[in-house]
Structures are given as structure tokens and as C-alpha cells.
Amino acid sequence: MPRLDLALRDLRRMALGGREMDYVLARRRGRRGVGLRVDENGLTVSAPLTMPVARIEELVRESERWILRKIEEWRGRQVPEVRWEEGTWLPYLGRALALRISPSPRVHVALAGEELRVGVREPGEGAVQRAVTAWYKRAAREHLGGRVESLSAVAAISPPRFLLSSAMARWGSCNSRREVRLAWRLVKAPPPLIDYVVCHELAHLRHMNHSAAFWGEVRRQCPDYERLRAELFATDHLYRSF
């Protein structure tokens, strides 16, 4: 296994704009100042290895307006509105599922071919959305967790701990505790895009940065990653609709 880079990454949370926000703290020995980046993955803060977290977050807050503006720009791409009614089309693993709703004494959701069949006691948008969202999370835990395990084996990497995330602006993250978090909404995307995100996070287990060595590891695991990354960037708003 290649040597682990001297950068440490951790998923942290702080208050910005009156709400809690996740960010990745990337520490590196020899770095002098604090750097900020906002992209499709959310906020990344680069800082010296020995700088206290309190000081880092104090400096981050000095750029609060810029950070919030950039995040809103990323989120501002048009997100399709979901109408929780009979016949609505819902994305799942790159397919379009037709929503079928029926009254039922107990809540249940089942995938049947190209239909997602939902039974609720009192059909209404709120009840249907809650039932469907819970189903997506269960499906995501199974599918995404399976891909993490399978692709770890292919890459000859010891499987990390897998966790689901509800992040809207970050599809995945990895920290120095060997925890990989994937947003449950990612299960809406086509399988090749999911695999790219998984490979991206697995590559961080060997290179905790975005160096040339890191991207070389991504390419080793996912040779077509540049095309897939561009496709995910162009279409990810379709998977953030709920």
C-alpha cells in the first residue's frame, strides 16, 4: 500500500450563518495559513497541523459572507420540484420510477419493476414524502455500503467504516479515522457516478488531500473518472430534489 500523505482530513461542524454546517478540515505539516475552498463537495478548510481548531474557525468566520454566497451559488442551480402524487417520476440508480400511492393500514414502500409502490394510512404529500425518503435511506445504506465493500476489495484497500450522510452539497467525505460518509441522495444517481464518488473517497484513504498522487489513485481505481466527475457536476442538482 502506498505511503499515507502527511495531510489529515476530518469532517467537522461549525455554526455559520445561524445554522450548523459541515466542513472538511485538511491539516498539513508545514502549511503557514488557512485556505478556503467551496466546490461541489461543500466547504474545505486547509490549515497548519498545529493550529488550534478554535483559531481556525475564528478565521473561517471572517470569511462567512463569502462562504455562504459561494455555497448558495452551488445550490442555486435549478432543482426539480417534486409533486408527491400518483404518477410522479422519481430517480433511483439512474432510472425513473413511477410513484404509485394507495391507502393502507400500515406504511409500506416496495420497488416493483419500474414502479415505487407506497401505501400510507392517509395519503397526503407529507406522509408520502416521509415514507419515500425512509425507503431511499434504506436502499442507500444497502447499495452504497455494498459498493464501498466491493470497490475496496478491488482496490486492495481495507474496507473503511461506512456511514450515511444527509449532506446536500457534499456527496462524500473521508476522514483520518477511516470513516467514509456518503450522502443517501447519491443512490438516485446512475451506478457509474456512484462508483466514481466511492472511488474518490477510497482514494483519500491513501492520500488525504487532492494532490497529483491522489488523482492518480482515483484514476487507478476509476480510469474514466474525469468524464464521470464532469457528468456528476452537470447533473447533481437532479438528485438534490428532496
CSV table of C-alpha atoms in Angstrom, one decimal:
chain,number,residue,atom,x,y,z
A,1,MET,CA,0.0,0.0,0.0
A,2,PRO,CA,1.4,3.5,-0.9
A,3,ARG,CA,2.6,5.7,2.0
A,4,LEU,CA,-0.1,7.8,3.6
A,5,ASP,CA,0.3,11.5,2.9
A,6,LEU,CA,1.1,13.8,5.8
A,7,ALA,CA,-2.3,15.6,5.5
A,8,LEU,CA,-5.1,14.8,7.9
A,9,ARG,CA,-8.7,15.3,7.0
A,10,ASP,CA,-11.6,15.4,9.3
A,11,LEU,CA,-15.3,16.1,8.8
A,12,ARG,CA,-16.3,18.8,11.4
A,13,ARG,CA,-19.2,21.0,12.0
A,14,MET,CA,-19.4,24.7,13.0
A,15,ALA,CA,-22.0,27.5,13.1
A,16,LEU,CA,-22.1,29.7,10.0
A,17,GLY,CA,-25.0,32.0,9.0
A,18,GLY,CA,-27.1,31.0,12.0
A,19,ARG,CA,-27.0,27.3,11.3
A,20,GLU,CA,-24.7,24.3,11.7
A,21,MET,CA,-22.6,23.5,8.6
A,22,ASP,CA,-20.4,20.5,7.9
A,23,TYR,CA,-16.9,21.2,6.5
A,24,VAL,CA,-13.7,19.2,5.9
A,25,LEU,CA,-10.6,20.3,7.9
A,26,ALA,CA,-7.5,19.3,6.0
A,27,ARG,CA,-4.3,19.7,8.1
A,28,ARG,CA,-0.8,19.6,6.7
A,29,ARG,CA,2.6,19.9,8.3
A,30,GLY,CA,4.5,23.0,7.1
A,31,ARG,CA,1.4,24.9,5.9
A,32,ARG,CA,1.5,28.5,7.1
A,33,GLY,CA,-2.0,29.9,6.7
A,34,VAL,CA,-5.7,28.9,6.4
A,35,GLY,CA,-7.1,28.4,3.0
A,36,LEU,CA,-10.8,28.0,2.0
A,37,ARG,CA,-12.4,26.2,-0.9
A,38,VAL,CA,-16.1,25.9,-1.8
A,39,ASP,CA,-16.9,23.5,-4.6
A,40,GLU,CA,-19.4,20.7,-5.4
A,41,ASN,CA,-18.3,19.0,-2.2
A,42,GLY,CA,-19.0,21.9,0.1
A,43,LEU,CA,-16.5,23.8,2.2
A,44,THR,CA,-12.9,22.6,2.7
A,45,VAL,CA,-10.6,24.4,5.1
A,46,SER,CA,-6.9,23.8,4.8
A,47,ALA,CA,-4.8,24.7,7.9
A,48,PRO,CA,-1.4,24.1,9.6
A,49,LEU,CA,-1.1,20.9,11.5
A,50,THR,CA,-0.7,22.5,14.9
A,51,MET,CA,-3.2,25.4,14.7
A,52,PRO,CA,-6.0,25.1,17.3
A,53,VAL,CA,-9.4,24.4,15.9
A,54,ALA,CA,-10.8,27.4,17.7
A,55,ARG,CA,-8.4,29.7,15.9
A,56,ILE,CA,-9.1,28.0,12.5
A,57,GLU,CA,-12.8,28.5,12.9
A,58,GLU,CA,-12.3,32.1,14.1
A,59,LEU,CA,-10.5,32.8,10.7
A,60,VAL,CA,-13.2,30.9,8.8
A,61,ARG,CA,-15.9,33.1,10.3
A,62,GLU,CA,-14.1,36.2,9.0
A,63,SER,CA,-15.0,34.9,5.5
A,64,GLU,CA,-18.5,33.9,6.5
A,65,ARG,CA,-20.3,36.1,3.9
A,66,TRP,CA,-18.1,34.8,1.0
A,67,ILE,CA,-18.5,31.1,2.1
A,68,LEU,CA,-22.3,31.4,2.3
A,69,ARG,CA,-22.5,33.2,-1.0
A,70,LYS,CA,-20.4,30.6,-2.8
A,71,ILE,CA,-22.4,27.7,-1.2
A,72,GLU,CA,-25.7,29.3,-2.4
A,73,GLU,CA,-24.3,29.7,-5.9
A,74,TRP,CA,-23.6,25.9,-5.9
A,75,ARG,CA,-27.0,25.2,-4.6
A,76,GLY,CA,-28.7,27.7,-6.8
A,77,ARG,CA,-28.8,25.6,-9.9
A,78,GLN,CA,-32.3,24.7,-10.6
A,79,VAL,CA,-33.6,21.7,-8.5
A,80,PRO,CA,-36.7,19.9,-9.9
A,81,GLU,CA,-39.8,20.3,-7.7
A,82,VAL,CA,-41.3,17.0,-6.6
A,83,ARG,CA,-45.0,16.7,-6.5
A,84,TRP,CA,-45.9,13.9,-4.2
A,85,GLU,CA,-48.8,12.5,-6.2
A,86,GLU,CA,-49.7,9.5,-8.3
A,87,GLY,CA,-47.5,9.1,-11.4
A,88,THR,CA,-44.7,11.4,-10.3
A,89,TRP,CA,-41.3,10.2,-11.6
A,90,LEU,CA,-38.6,9.6,-9.0
A,91,PRO,CA,-34.8,8.9,-9.8
A,92,TYR,CA,-33.2,5.8,-8.5
A,93,LEU,CA,-29.9,4.4,-9.7
A,94,GLY,CA,-30.2,6.4,-12.9
A,95,ARG,CA,-33.7,5.0,-13.6
A,96,ALA,CA,-37.1,6.8,-13.4
A,97,LEU,CA,-39.6,5.1,-11.1
A,98,ALA,CA,-43.3,5.9,-11.3
A,99,LEU,CA,-44.8,6.7,-7.9
A,100,ARG,CA,-47.9,4.7,-7.1
A,101,ILE,CA,-49.9,5.6,-4.0
A,102,SER,CA,-52.6,3.6,-2.3
A,103,PRO,CA,-54.3,3.6,1.2
A,104,SER,CA,-53.0,1.1,3.6
A,105,PRO,CA,-53.5,0.3,7.3
A,106,ARG,CA,-49.7,0.4,7.7
A,107,VAL,CA,-47.0,2.4,5.9
A,108,HIS,CA,-45.0,0.3,3.4
A,109,VAL,CA,-42.9,1.0,0.3
A,110,ALA,CA,-41.9,-1.5,-2.3
A,111,LEU,CA,-40.0,-1.4,-5.6
A,112,ALA,CA,-41.9,-3.3,-8.3
A,113,GLY,CA,-40.2,-3.1,-11.7
A,114,GLU,CA,-40.2,0.5,-12.7
A,115,GLU,CA,-42.7,1.5,-10.0
A,116,LEU,CA,-42.3,2.6,-6.4
A,117,ARG,CA,-45.5,1.5,-4.6
A,118,VAL,CA,-46.3,3.4,-1.5
A,119,GLY,CA,-49.0,2.5,1.0
A,120,VAL,CA,-49.9,5.1,3.6
A,121,ARG,CA,-52.8,5.4,6.1
A,122,GLU,CA,-53.9,8.8,5.0
A,123,PRO,CA,-52.5,9.7,1.5
A,124,GLY,CA,-51.0,13.2,1.6
A,125,GLU,CA,-47.8,14.8,0.4
A,126,GLY,CA,-46.2,14.8,3.9
A,127,ALA,CA,-46.9,11.2,4.6
A,128,VAL,CA,-45.8,10.0,1.1
A,129,GLN,CA,-42.6,12.1,1.2
A,130,ARG,CA,-41.7,10.7,4.7
A,131,ALA,CA,-42.3,7.1,3.5
A,132,VAL,CA,-40.4,7.5,0.3
A,133,THR,CA,-37.4,9.3,2.0
A,134,ALA,CA,-37.2,6.5,4.5
A,135,TRP,CA,-37.2,3.9,1.7
A,136,TYR,CA,-34.4,5.8,-0.1
A,137,LYS,CA,-32.2,5.8,3.0
A,138,ARG,CA,-32.7,2.1,3.4
A,139,ALA,CA,-31.8,1.5,-0.2
A,140,ALA,CA,-28.8,3.8,0.0
A,141,ARG,CA,-27.4,2.0,3.1
A,142,GLU,CA,-27.6,-1.3,1.2
A,143,HIS,CA,-26.4,-0.2,-2.2
A,144,LEU,CA,-23.8,2.3,-1.2
A,145,GLY,CA,-22.5,0.2,1.6
A,146,GLY,CA,-22.2,-2.7,-0.9
A,147,ARG,CA,-20.2,-0.6,-3.3
A,148,VAL,CA,-17.8,0.6,-0.7
A,149,GLU,CA,-17.1,-3.0,0.3
A,150,SER,CA,-16.8,-4.3,-3.3
A,151,LEU,CA,-14.7,-1.4,-4.6
A,152,SER,CA,-12.4,-1.6,-1.5
A,153,ALA,CA,-11.7,-5.2,-2.3
A,154,VAL,CA,-10.9,-4.3,-6.0
A,155,ALA,CA,-8.6,-1.5,-4.9
A,156,ALA,CA,-6.9,-3.8,-2.3
A,157,ILE,CA,-7.9,-1.4,0.5
A,158,SER,CA,-9.1,-2.5,3.9
A,159,PRO,CA,-12.8,-1.6,3.9
A,160,PRO,CA,-13.4,1.6,5.9
A,161,ARG,CA,-16.3,2.2,8.3
A,162,PHE,CA,-19.3,3.3,6.1
A,163,LEU,CA,-21.8,5.9,7.3
A,164,LEU,CA,-24.8,7.6,5.6
A,165,SER,CA,-24.9,11.4,5.4
A,166,SER,CA,-27.8,13.8,4.8
A,167,ALA,CA,-25.5,16.4,3.3
A,168,MET,CA,-26.9,18.4,0.4
A,169,ALA,CA,-23.7,19.9,-1.0
A,170,ARG,CA,-21.3,17.1,-0.4
A,171,TRP,CA,-21.7,13.7,-1.9
A,172,GLY,CA,-19.0,12.0,0.1
A,173,SER,CA,-16.3,12.6,2.7
A,174,CYS,CA,-13.4,10.7,4.3
A,175,ASN,CA,-11.5,11.4,7.5
A,176,SER,CA,-8.3,10.2,9.2
A,177,ARG,CA,-10.4,7.7,11.3
A,178,ARG,CA,-11.0,5.7,8.1
A,179,GLU,CA,-14.7,6.7,8.0
A,180,VAL,CA,-16.3,7.2,4.6
A,181,ARG,CA,-19.6,9.1,4.6
A,182,LEU,CA,-21.8,9.1,1.5
A,183,ALA,CA,-25.0,11.2,1.1
A,184,TRP,CA,-28.0,9.0,0.9
A,185,ARG,CA,-29.3,11.0,-2.1
A,186,LEU,CA,-26.4,9.7,-4.2
A,187,VAL,CA,-28.5,6.5,-4.6
A,188,LYS,CA,-30.6,8.4,-7.1
A,189,ALA,CA,-27.6,8.7,-9.5
A,190,PRO,CA,-26.6,6.2,-12.2
A,191,PRO,CA,-24.3,3.4,-10.9
A,192,PRO,CA,-21.1,4.7,-12.7
A,193,LEU,CA,-21.5,8.1,-11.0
A,194,ILE,CA,-21.9,6.4,-7.6
A,195,ASP,CA,-18.8,4.3,-8.2
A,196,TYR,CA,-16.8,7.4,-9.1
A,197,VAL,CA,-17.8,9.0,-5.8
A,198,VAL,CA,-16.9,5.8,-3.9
A,199,CYS,CA,-13.5,5.6,-5.6
A,200,HIS,CA,-12.9,9.2,-4.9
A,201,GLU,CA,-13.4,8.7,-1.1
A,202,LEU,CA,-11.4,5.4,-1.1
A,203,ALA,CA,-8.5,7.2,-2.7
A,204,HIS,CA,-8.5,9.5,0.3
A,205,LEU,CA,-7.6,6.6,2.4
A,206,ARG,CA,-4.2,6.6,0.7
A,207,HIS,CA,-3.9,10.3,0.0
A,208,MET,CA,-5.7,12.7,2.4
A,209,ASN,CA,-5.5,15.6,0.0
A,210,HIS,CA,-6.2,16.5,-3.6
A,211,SER,CA,-2.6,16.1,-4.8
A,212,ALA,CA,-1.4,14.7,-8.1
A,213,ALA,CA,-0.8,11.4,-6.3
A,214,PHE,CA,-4.4,11.4,-5.1
A,215,TRP,CA,-5.9,11.9,-8.6
A,216,GLY,CA,-3.5,9.2,-9.8
A,217,GLU,CA,-5.0,6.9,-7.3
A,218,VAL,CA,-8.6,7.9,-8.4
A,219,ARG,CA,-7.6,7.1,-12.0
A,220,ARG,CA,-6.2,3.8,-11.0
A,221,GLN,CA,-9.5,2.8,-9.3
A,222,CYS,CA,-11.7,4.6,-11.8
A,223,PRO,CA,-10.0,5.1,-15.2
A,224,ASP,CA,-12.9,7.2,-16.7
A,225,TYR,CA,-13.2,9.4,-13.6
A,226,GLU,CA,-12.8,12.7,-15.5
A,227,ARG,CA,-15.8,12.1,-17.6
A,228,LEU,CA,-17.8,10.8,-14.7
A,229,ARG,CA,-16.9,13.7,-12.5
A,230,ALA,CA,-18.0,16.2,-15.2
A,231,GLU,CA,-21.2,14.3,-15.6
A,232,LEU,CA,-21.9,14.3,-11.9
A,233,PHE,CA,-21.2,18.1,-11.7
A,234,ALA,CA,-23.6,18.7,-14.6
A,235,THR,CA,-26.5,16.6,-13.3
A,236,ASP,CA,-26.1,16.5,-9.5
A,237,HIS,CA,-28.9,19.1,-9.0
A,238,LEU,CA,-31.3,16.4,-10.3
A,239,TYR,CA,-30.5,14.3,-7.2
A,240,ARG,CA,-31.0,17.0,-4.6
A,241,SER,CA,-34.7,17.5,-5.2
A,242,PHE,CA,-35.7,16.1,-1.8
